[in-house]
Short mmCIF file of C-alpha atoms in Angstrom, two decimals:
data_model
loop_
_atom_site.label_atom_id
_atom_site.label_comp_id
_atom_site.label_asym_id
_atom_site.label_seq_id
_atom_site.Cartn_x
_atom_site.Cartn_y
_atom_site.Cartn_z
CA UNK A 1 0.01 0.04 0.03
CA UNK A 2 2.58 2.52 1.05
CA UNK A 3 4.96 1.76 -1.69
CA UNK A 4 2.11 1.92 -4.18
CA UNK A 5 1.28 5.46 -3.10
CA UNK A 6 4.86 6.53 -3.42
CA UNK A 7 4.99 5.16 -7.01
CA UNK A 8 1.71 6.94 -7.82
CA UNK A 9 3.19 10.15 -6.75
CA UNK A 10 6.23 9.71 -8.74
CA UNK A 11 4.49 8.71 -11.92
CA UNK A 12 1.87 11.38 -11.67
CA UNK A 13 4.43 14.21 -10.57
CA UNK A 14 2.24 14.96 -7.54
CA UNK A 15 4.34 15.40 -4.43
CA UNK A 16 3.14 12.69 -1.98
CA UNK A 17 4.71 12.16 1.50
CA UNK A 18 3.82 8.67 2.90
CA UNK A 19 4.11 7.69 6.68
CA UNK A 20 3.51 4.44 8.21
CA UNK A 21 1.51 3.64 11.26
CA UNK A 22 4.56 4.08 13.51
CA UNK A 23 4.74 7.96 12.71
CA UNK A 24 3.57 9.73 15.90
CA UNK A 25 0.59 12.03 15.41
CA UNK A 26 2.59 14.89 16.91
CA UNK A 27 5.13 14.59 14.02
CA UNK A 28 2.21 14.58 11.47
CA UNK A 29 0.74 17.75 13.04
CA UNK A 30 4.20 19.47 13.05
CA UNK A 31 4.57 18.63 9.37
CA UNK A 32 1.10 20.19 8.61
CA UNK A 33 2.06 23.33 10.68
CA UNK A 34 5.24 23.67 8.73
CA UNK A 35 3.44 23.31 5.26
CA UNK A 36 0.86 25.92 6.33
CA UNK A 37 3.60 28.44 7.32
CA UNK A 38 5.32 27.84 4.20
CA UNK A 39 2.08 28.42 2.17
CA UNK A 40 1.84 24.82 1.01
CA UNK A 41 -1.61 24.23 2.17
#
């Protein structure tokens, strides 16, 4: 599943970041905040 998502992103040129179930939610929230501050969301 995760590898397929990475491949789809590469094939379509859409930037996709894929994380597994072991990635802590606090890390995900931090990534979202950084993207918002950079104007990416």
